[in-house]
mmCIF file of C-alpha atoms and ligand atoms in Angstrom:
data_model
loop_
_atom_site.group_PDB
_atom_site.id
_atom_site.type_symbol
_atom_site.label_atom_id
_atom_site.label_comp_id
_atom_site.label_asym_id
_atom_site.label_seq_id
_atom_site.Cartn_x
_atom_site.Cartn_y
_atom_site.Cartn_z
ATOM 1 C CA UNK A 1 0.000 0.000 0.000
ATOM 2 C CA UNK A 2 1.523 3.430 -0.967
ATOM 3 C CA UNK A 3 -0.643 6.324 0.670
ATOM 4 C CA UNK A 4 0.459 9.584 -0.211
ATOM 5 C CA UNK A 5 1.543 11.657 2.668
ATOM 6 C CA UNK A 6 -0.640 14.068 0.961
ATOM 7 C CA UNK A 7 -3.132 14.861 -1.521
ATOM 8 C CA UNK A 8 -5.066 18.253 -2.107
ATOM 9 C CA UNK A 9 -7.809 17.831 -4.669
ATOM 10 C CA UNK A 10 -9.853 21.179 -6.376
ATOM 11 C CA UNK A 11 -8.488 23.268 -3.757
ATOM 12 C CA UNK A 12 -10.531 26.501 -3.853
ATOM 13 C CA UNK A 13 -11.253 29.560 -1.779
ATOM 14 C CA UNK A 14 -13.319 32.331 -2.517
ATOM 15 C CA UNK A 15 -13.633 35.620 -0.038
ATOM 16 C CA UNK A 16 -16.764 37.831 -1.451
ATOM 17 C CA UNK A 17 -16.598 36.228 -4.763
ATOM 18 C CA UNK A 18 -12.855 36.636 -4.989
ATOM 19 C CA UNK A 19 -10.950 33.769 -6.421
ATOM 20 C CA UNK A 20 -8.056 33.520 -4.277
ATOM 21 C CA UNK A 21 -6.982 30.052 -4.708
ATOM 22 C CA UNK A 22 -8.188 28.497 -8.099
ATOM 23 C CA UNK A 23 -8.776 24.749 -8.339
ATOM 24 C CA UNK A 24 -5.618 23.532 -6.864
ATOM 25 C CA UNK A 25 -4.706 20.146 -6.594
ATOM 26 C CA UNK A 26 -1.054 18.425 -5.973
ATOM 27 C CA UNK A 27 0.458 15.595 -4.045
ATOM 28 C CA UNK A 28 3.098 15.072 -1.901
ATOM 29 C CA UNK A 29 5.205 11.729 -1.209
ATOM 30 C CA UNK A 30 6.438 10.082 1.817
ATOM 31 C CA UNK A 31 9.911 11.086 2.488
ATOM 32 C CA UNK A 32 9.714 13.819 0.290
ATOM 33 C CA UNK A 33 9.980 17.771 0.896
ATOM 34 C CA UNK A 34 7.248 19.511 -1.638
ATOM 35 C CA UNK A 35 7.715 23.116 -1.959
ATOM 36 C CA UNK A 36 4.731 25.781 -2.626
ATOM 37 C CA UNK A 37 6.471 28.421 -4.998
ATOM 38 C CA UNK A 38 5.021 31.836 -5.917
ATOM 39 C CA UNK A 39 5.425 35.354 -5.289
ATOM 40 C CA UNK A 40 3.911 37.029 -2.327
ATOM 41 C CA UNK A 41 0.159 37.183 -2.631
ATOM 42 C CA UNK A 42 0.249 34.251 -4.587
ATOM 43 C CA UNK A 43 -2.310 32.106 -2.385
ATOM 44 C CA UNK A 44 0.671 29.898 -0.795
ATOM 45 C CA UNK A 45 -0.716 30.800 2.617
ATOM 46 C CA UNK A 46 -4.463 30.456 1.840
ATOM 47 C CA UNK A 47 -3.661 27.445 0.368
ATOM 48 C CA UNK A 48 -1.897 25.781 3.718
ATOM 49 C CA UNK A 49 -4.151 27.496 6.216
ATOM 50 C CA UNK A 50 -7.462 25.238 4.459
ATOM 51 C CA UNK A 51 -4.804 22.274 3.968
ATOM 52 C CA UNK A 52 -4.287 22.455 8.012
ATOM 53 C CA UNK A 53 -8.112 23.226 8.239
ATOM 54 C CA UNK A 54 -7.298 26.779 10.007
ATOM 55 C CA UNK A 55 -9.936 28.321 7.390
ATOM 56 C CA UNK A 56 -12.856 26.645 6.008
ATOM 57 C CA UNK A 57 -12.315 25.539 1.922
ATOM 58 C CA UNK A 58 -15.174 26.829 -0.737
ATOM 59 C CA UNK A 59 -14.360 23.373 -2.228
ATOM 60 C CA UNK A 60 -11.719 20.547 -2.521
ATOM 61 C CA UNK A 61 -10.636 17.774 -0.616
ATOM 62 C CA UNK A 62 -7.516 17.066 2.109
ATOM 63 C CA UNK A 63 -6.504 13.710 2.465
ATOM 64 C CA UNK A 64 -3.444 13.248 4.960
ATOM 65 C CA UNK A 65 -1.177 9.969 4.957
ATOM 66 C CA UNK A 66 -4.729 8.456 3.876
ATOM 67 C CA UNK A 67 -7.007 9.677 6.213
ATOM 68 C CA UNK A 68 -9.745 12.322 4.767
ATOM 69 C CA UNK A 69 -10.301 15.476 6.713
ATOM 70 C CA UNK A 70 -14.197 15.473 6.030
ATOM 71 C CA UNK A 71 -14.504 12.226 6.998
ATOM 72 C CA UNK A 72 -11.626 11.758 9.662
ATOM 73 C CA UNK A 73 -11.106 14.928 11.020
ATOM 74 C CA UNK A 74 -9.174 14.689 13.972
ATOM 75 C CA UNK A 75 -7.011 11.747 12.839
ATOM 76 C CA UNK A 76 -5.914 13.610 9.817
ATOM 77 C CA UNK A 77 -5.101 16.597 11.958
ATOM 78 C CA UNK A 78 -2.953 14.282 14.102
ATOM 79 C CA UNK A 79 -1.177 13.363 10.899
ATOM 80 C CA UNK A 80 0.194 17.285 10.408
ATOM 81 C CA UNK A 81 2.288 19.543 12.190
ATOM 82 C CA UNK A 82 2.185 23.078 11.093
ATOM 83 C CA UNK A 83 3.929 26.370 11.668
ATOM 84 C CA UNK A 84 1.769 29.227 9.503
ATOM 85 C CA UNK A 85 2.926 32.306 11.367
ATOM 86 C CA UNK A 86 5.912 33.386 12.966
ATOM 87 C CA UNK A 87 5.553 30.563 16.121
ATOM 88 C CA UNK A 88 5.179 33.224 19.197
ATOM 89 C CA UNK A 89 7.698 31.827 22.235
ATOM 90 C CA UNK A 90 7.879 33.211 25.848
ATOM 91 C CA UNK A 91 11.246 35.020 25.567
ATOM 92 C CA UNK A 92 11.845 34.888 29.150
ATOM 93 C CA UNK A 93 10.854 31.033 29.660
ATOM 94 C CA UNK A 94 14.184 28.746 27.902
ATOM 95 C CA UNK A 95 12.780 27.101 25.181
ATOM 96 C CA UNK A 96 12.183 23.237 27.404
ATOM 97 C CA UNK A 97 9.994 25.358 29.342
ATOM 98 C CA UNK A 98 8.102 26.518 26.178
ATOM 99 C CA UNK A 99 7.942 22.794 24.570
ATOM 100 C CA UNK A 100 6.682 21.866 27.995
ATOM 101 C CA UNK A 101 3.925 24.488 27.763
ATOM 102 C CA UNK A 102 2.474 23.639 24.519
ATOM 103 C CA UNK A 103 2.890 19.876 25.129
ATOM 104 C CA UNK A 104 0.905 20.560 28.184
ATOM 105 C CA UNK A 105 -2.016 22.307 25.865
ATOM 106 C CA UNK A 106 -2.222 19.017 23.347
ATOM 107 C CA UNK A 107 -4.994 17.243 23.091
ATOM 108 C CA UNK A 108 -2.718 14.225 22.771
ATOM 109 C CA UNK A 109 -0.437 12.904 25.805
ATOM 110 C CA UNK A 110 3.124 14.383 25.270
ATOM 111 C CA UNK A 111 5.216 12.841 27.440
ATOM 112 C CA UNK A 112 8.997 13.665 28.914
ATOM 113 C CA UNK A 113 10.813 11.719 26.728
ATOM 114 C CA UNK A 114 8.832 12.768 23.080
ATOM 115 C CA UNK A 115 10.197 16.507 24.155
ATOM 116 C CA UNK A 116 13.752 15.266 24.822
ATOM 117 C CA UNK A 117 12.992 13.247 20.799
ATOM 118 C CA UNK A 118 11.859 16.672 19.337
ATOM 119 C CA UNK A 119 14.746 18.477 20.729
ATOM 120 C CA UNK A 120 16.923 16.253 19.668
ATOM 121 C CA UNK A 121 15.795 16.365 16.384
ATOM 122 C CA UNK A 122 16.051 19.511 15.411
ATOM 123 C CA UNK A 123 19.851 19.847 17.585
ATOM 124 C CA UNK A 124 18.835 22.131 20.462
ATOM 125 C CA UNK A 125 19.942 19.815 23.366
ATOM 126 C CA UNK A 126 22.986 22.272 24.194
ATOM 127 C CA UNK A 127 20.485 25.632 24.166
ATOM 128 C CA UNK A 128 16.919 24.038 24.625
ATOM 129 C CA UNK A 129 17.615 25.234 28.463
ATOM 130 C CA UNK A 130 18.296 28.608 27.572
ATOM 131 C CA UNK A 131 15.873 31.315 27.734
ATOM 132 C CA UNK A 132 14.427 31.486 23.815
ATOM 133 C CA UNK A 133 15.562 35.056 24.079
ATOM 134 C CA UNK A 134 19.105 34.073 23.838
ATOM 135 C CA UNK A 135 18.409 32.245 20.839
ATOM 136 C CA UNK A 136 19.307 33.146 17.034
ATOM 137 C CA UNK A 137 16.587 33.455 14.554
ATOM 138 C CA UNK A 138 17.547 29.954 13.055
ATOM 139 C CA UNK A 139 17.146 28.049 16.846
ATOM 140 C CA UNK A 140 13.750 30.002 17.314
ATOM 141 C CA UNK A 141 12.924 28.665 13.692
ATOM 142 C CA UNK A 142 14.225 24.870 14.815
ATOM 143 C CA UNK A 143 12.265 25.593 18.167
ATOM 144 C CA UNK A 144 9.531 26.339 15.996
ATOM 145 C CA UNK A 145 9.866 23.412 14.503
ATOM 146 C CA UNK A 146 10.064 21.129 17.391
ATOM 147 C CA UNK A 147 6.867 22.280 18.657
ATOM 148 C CA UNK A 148 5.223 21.396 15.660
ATOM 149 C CA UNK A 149 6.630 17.961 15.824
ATOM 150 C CA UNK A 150 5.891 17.309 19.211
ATOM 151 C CA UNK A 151 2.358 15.381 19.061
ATOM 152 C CA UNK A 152 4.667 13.411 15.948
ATOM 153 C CA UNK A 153 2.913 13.954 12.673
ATOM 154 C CA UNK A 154 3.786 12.545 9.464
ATOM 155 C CA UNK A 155 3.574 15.678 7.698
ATOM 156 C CA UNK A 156 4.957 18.988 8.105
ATOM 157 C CA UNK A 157 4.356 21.984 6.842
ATOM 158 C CA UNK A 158 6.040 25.668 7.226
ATOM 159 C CA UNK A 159 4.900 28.264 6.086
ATOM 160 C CA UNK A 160 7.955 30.910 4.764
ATOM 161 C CA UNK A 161 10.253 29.111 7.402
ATOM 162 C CA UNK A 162 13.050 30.908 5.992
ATOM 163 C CA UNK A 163 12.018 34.290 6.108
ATOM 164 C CA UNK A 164 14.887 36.086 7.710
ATOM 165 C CA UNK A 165 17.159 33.547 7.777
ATOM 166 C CA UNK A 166 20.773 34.059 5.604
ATOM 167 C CA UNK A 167 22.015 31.834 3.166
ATOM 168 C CA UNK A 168 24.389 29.638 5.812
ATOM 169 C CA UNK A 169 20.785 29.379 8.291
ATOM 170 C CA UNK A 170 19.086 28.437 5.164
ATOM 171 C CA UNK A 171 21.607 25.484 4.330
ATOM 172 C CA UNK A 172 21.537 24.619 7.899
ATOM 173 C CA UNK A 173 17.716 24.133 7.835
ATOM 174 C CA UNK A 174 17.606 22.399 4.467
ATOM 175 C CA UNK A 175 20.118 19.588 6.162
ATOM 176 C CA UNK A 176 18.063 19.231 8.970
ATOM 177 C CA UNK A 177 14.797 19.214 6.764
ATOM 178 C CA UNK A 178 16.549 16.333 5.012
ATOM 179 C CA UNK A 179 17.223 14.649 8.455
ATOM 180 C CA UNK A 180 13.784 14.821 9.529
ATOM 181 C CA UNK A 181 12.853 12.937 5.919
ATOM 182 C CA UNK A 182 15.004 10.392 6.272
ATOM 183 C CA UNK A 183 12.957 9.484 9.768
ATOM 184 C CA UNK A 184 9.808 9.009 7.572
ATOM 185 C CA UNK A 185 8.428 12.632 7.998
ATOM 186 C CA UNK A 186 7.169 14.635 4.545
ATOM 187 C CA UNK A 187 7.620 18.491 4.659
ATOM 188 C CA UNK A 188 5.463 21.425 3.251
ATOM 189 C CA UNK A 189 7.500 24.098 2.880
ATOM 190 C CA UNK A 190 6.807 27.531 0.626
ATOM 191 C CA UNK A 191 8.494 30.524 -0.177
ATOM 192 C CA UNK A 192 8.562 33.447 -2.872
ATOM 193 C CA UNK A 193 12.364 32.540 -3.996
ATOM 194 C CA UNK A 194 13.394 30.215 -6.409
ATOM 195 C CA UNK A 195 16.547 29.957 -5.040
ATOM 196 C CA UNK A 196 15.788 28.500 -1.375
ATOM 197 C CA UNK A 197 13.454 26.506 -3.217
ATOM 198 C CA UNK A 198 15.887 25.116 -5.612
ATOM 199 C CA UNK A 199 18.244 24.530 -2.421
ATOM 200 C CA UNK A 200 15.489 22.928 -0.221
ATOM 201 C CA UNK A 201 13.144 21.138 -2.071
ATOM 202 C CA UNK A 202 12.610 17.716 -4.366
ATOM 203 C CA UNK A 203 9.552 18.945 -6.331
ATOM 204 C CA UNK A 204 7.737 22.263 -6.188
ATOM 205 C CA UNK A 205 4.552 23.850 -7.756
ATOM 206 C CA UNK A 206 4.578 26.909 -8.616
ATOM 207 C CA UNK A 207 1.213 29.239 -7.689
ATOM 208 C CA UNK A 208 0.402 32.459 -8.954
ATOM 209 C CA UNK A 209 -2.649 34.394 -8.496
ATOM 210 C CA UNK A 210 -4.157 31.546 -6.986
ATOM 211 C CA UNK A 211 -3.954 29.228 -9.670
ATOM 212 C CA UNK A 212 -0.957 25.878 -9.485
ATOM 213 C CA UNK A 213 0.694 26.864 -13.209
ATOM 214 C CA UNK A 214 3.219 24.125 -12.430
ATOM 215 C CA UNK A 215 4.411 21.272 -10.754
ATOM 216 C CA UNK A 216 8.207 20.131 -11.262
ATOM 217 C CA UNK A 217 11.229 18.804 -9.946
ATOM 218 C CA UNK A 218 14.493 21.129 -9.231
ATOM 219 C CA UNK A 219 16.351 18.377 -12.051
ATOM 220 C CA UNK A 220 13.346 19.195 -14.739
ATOM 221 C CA UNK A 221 13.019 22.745 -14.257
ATOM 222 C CA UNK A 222 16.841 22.789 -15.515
ATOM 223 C CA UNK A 223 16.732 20.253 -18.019
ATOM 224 C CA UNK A 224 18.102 20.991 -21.402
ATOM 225 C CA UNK A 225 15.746 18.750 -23.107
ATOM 226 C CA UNK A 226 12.935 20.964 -21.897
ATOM 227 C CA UNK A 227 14.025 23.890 -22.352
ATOM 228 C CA UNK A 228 15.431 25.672 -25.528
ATOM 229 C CA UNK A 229 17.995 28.548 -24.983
ATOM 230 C CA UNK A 230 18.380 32.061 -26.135
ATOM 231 C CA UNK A 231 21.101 32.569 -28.877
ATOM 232 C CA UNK A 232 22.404 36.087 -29.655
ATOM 233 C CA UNK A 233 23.878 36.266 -33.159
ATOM 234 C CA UNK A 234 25.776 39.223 -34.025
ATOM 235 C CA UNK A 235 25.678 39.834 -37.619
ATOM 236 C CA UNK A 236 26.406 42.314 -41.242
ATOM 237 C CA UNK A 237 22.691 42.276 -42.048
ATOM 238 C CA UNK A 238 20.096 41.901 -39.547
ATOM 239 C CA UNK A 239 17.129 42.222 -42.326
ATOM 240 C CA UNK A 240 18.293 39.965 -44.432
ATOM 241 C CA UNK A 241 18.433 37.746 -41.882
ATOM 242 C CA UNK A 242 15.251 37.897 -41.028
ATOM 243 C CA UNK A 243 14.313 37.197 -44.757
ATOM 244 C CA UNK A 244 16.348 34.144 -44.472
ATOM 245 C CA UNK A 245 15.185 32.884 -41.326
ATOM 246 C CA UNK A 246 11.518 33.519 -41.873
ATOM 247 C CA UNK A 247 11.675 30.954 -44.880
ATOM 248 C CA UNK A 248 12.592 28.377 -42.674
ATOM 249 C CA UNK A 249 10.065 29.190 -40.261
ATOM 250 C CA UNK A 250 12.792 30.202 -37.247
ATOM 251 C CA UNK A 251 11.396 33.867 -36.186
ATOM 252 C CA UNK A 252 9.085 32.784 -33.553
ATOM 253 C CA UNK A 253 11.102 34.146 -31.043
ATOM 254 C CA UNK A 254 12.786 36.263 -33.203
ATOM 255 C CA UNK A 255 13.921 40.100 -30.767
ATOM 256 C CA UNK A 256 16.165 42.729 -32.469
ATOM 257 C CA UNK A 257 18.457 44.095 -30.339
ATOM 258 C CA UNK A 258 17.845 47.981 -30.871
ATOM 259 C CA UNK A 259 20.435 49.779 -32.693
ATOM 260 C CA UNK A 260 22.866 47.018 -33.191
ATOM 261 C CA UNK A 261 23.410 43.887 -35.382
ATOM 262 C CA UNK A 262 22.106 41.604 -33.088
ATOM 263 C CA UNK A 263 19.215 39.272 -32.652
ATOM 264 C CA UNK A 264 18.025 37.362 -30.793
ATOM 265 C CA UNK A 265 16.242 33.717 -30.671
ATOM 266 C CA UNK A 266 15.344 30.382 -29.479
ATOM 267 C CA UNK A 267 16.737 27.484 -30.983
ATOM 268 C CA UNK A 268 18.676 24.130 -29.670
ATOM 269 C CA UNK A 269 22.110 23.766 -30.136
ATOM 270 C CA UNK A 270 21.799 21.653 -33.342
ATOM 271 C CA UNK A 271 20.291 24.657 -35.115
ATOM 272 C CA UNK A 272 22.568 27.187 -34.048
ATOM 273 C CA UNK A 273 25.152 25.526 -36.206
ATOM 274 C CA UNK A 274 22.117 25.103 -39.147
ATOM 275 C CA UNK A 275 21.181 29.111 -38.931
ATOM 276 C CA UNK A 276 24.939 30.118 -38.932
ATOM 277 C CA UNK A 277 25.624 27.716 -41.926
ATOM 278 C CA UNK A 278 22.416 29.483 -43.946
ATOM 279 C CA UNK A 279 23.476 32.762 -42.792
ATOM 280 C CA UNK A 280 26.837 32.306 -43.959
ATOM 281 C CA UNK A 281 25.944 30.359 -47.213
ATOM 282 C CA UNK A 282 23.680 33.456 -47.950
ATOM 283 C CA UNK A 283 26.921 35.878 -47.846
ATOM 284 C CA UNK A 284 25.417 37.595 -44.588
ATOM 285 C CA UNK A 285 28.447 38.071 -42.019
ATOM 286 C CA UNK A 286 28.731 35.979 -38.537
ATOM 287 C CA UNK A 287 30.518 38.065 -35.936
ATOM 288 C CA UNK A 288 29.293 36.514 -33.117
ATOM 289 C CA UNK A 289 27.401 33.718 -31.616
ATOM 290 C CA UNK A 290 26.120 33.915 -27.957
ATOM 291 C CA UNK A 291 24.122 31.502 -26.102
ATOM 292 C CA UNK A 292 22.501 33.709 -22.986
ATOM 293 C CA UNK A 293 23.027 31.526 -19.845
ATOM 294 C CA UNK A 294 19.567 30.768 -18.518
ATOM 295 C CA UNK A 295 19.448 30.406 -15.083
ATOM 296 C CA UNK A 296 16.671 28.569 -12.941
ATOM 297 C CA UNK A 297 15.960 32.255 -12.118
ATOM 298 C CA UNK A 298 14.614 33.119 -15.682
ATOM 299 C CA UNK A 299 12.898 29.439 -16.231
ATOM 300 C CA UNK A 300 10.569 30.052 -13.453
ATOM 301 C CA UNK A 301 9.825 33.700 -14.290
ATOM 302 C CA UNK A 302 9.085 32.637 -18.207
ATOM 303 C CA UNK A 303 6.646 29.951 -16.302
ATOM 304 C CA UNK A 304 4.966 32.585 -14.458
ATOM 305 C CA UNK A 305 5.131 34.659 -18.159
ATOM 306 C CA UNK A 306 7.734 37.702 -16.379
ATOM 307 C CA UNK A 307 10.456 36.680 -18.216
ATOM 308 C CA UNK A 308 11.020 37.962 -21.375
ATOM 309 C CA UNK A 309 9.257 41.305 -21.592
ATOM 310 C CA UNK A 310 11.806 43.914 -22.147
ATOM 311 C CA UNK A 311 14.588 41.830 -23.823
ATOM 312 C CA UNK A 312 17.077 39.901 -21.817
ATOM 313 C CA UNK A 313 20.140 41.838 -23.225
ATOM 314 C CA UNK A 314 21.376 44.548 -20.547
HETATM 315 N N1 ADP B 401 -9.467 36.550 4.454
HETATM 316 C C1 ADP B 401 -9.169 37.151 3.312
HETATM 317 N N2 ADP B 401 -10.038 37.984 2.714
HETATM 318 C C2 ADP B 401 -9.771 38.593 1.559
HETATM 319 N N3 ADP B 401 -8.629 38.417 0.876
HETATM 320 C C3 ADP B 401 -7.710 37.594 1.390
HETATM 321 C C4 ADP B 401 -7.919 36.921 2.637
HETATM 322 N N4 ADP B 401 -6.825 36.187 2.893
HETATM 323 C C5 ADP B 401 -5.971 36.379 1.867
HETATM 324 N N5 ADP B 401 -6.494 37.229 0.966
HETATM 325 C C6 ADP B 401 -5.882 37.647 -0.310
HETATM 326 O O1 ADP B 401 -5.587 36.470 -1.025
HETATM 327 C C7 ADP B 401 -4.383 36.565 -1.724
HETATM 328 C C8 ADP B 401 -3.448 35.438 -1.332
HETATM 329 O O2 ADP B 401 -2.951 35.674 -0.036
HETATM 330 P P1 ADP B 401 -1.922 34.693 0.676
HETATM 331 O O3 ADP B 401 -2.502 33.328 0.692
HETATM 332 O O4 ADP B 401 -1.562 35.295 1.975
HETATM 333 O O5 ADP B 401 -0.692 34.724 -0.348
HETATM 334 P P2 ADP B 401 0.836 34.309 -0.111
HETATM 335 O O6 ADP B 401 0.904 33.529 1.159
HETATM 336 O O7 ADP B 401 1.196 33.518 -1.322
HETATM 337 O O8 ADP B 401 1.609 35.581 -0.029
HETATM 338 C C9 ADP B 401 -3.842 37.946 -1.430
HETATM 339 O O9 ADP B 401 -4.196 38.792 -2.492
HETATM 340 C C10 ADP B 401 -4.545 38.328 -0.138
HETATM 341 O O10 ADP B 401 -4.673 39.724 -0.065
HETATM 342 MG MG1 MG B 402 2.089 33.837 2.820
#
């Protein structure tokens, strides 16, 4: 039997006839950590708040590590931990004391030794008797985390987590993110940056305005096969090139750069050698041939159609 650690089916929420998440529907395996990509307004938050049943949905279905929210409430709500906003802390209590105070508040027994698991877990045994006030942003974050683990859910799922963190507190969570998989948990997370997602996650979707546009893996999202570069060609006649070029039914993506002898346009790197070869044969000058380096960076805005507009050429 392979249950999915989660599925989300027709997702939708509407506030006064407002669409503000669209039909969205994904899954998430065991072991795996899914990311929710999009920029800020996007829905990501909407989107986990009716997963973790914080707001009512206007339709669609949550089904956690098997176990359907309509129909099994409270066991699927066992099944997730969640941190949607910044988790508040008593800055004055150390952070036991503050595991010991939301243990105390579950509905479930949490006994001595799951705290002493959870802190474990996410490496706070040195500070975890330190007042939280002491703490850096990254051990309120893991502290953060620990509390959502506490009542041990299969599923977690954090909301930003790595707002305010820098780039070495963001590695640092990824590895322990990656720890926590390989002890069976599945992880939520979201963000509006490619970049954390790129370093954090397996798969992703990307939302925007509500609606999932995409769902892919880090490795596909970069793929050559899927994706067909830029080439700049510098040459003696940009018209005529054109001409040429339009014959064989090449201009689709055909962009002038403005005032010089370039242009611009999307082709594999098979045809880059065909197009000089006609240009050449043709008696039209080659100066230059540039493929523009996409990154990850421009794949997900040309997704999310911001790429492009404006010419890539600075
Ligand atoms: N209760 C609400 N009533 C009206 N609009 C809302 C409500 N909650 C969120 N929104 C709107 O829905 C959109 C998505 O918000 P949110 O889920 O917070 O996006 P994200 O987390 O991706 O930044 C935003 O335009 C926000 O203003
Ligand atoms: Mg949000």
């Amino acid at each position: 039997m392979t249950k999915k650690a989660l599925e989300v089916r027709s997702l939708t929420k509407k506030v006064k006839n407002k669409v503000i998440v669209d039909d969205v529907s994904f899954e998430v395996e065991k072991g795996e950590i899914f990311g929710l990509l999009g920029p800020n307004g996007a829905g990501k938050t909407t989107i986990i708040r009716m997963i973790v049943s914080l707001i009512g949905r206007t339709k669609g279905e949550v089904i956690v590590n098997g176990y359907h929210t309509d129909e099994q409430f409270k066991k699927s709500m066992s099944e997730m931990g969640a941190i949607v906003e910044n988790p508040e802390f008593y800055k004055y209590m150390s952070g036991y004391k503050n595991l010991k105070h939301y243990a105390n508040m579950a509905t479930n027994e949490v006994t001595e030794e799951r705290i002493k698991e959870v802190v474990k877990l996410v490496g706070l045994e040195n500070a975890v008797h330190q007042k939280v006030k002491t703490y850096s942003l990254g051990m309120r974050q893991r502290l953060g985390v620990a509390q959502a683990l506490l009542h041990n859910p299969s599923l977690l799922i954090l909301d930003e987590p790595t707002n305010g963190l820098d780039p070495q507190g963001i590695r640092e969570f990824r590895d322990y993110l990656r720890s926590l998989t390989k002890q069976g948990i599945s992880v939520i997370v979201s963000s509006h940056l490619l970049s954390e997602m790129e370093l954090m996650c397996d798969r992703f979707a990307i939302i925007e305005k509500g609606k999932l546009i995409h769902v892919s893996s880090i490795n596909q999202l970069a793929s050559q096969e899927q994706f067909v570069p830029t080439v700049l060609f510098e040459v003696s006649d940009v018209n005529q090139a054109f001409e040429l070029l339009k014959e064989q039914q090449l201009t689709n993506d055909w962009k002038v750069v403005e005032g010089q002898q370039q242009f611009s346009i999307k082709i594999d790197k098979e045809t880059i050698a065909d197009v000089n070869q006609l240009l050449v044969s043709k008696g039209i000058k080659v100066y230059s041939i540039h493929p523009i380096t996409t990154t990850l960076e421009d794949r997900f805005l040309e997704l999310t159609g911001k790429g492009e507009k404006g010419g890539k050429n600075e």
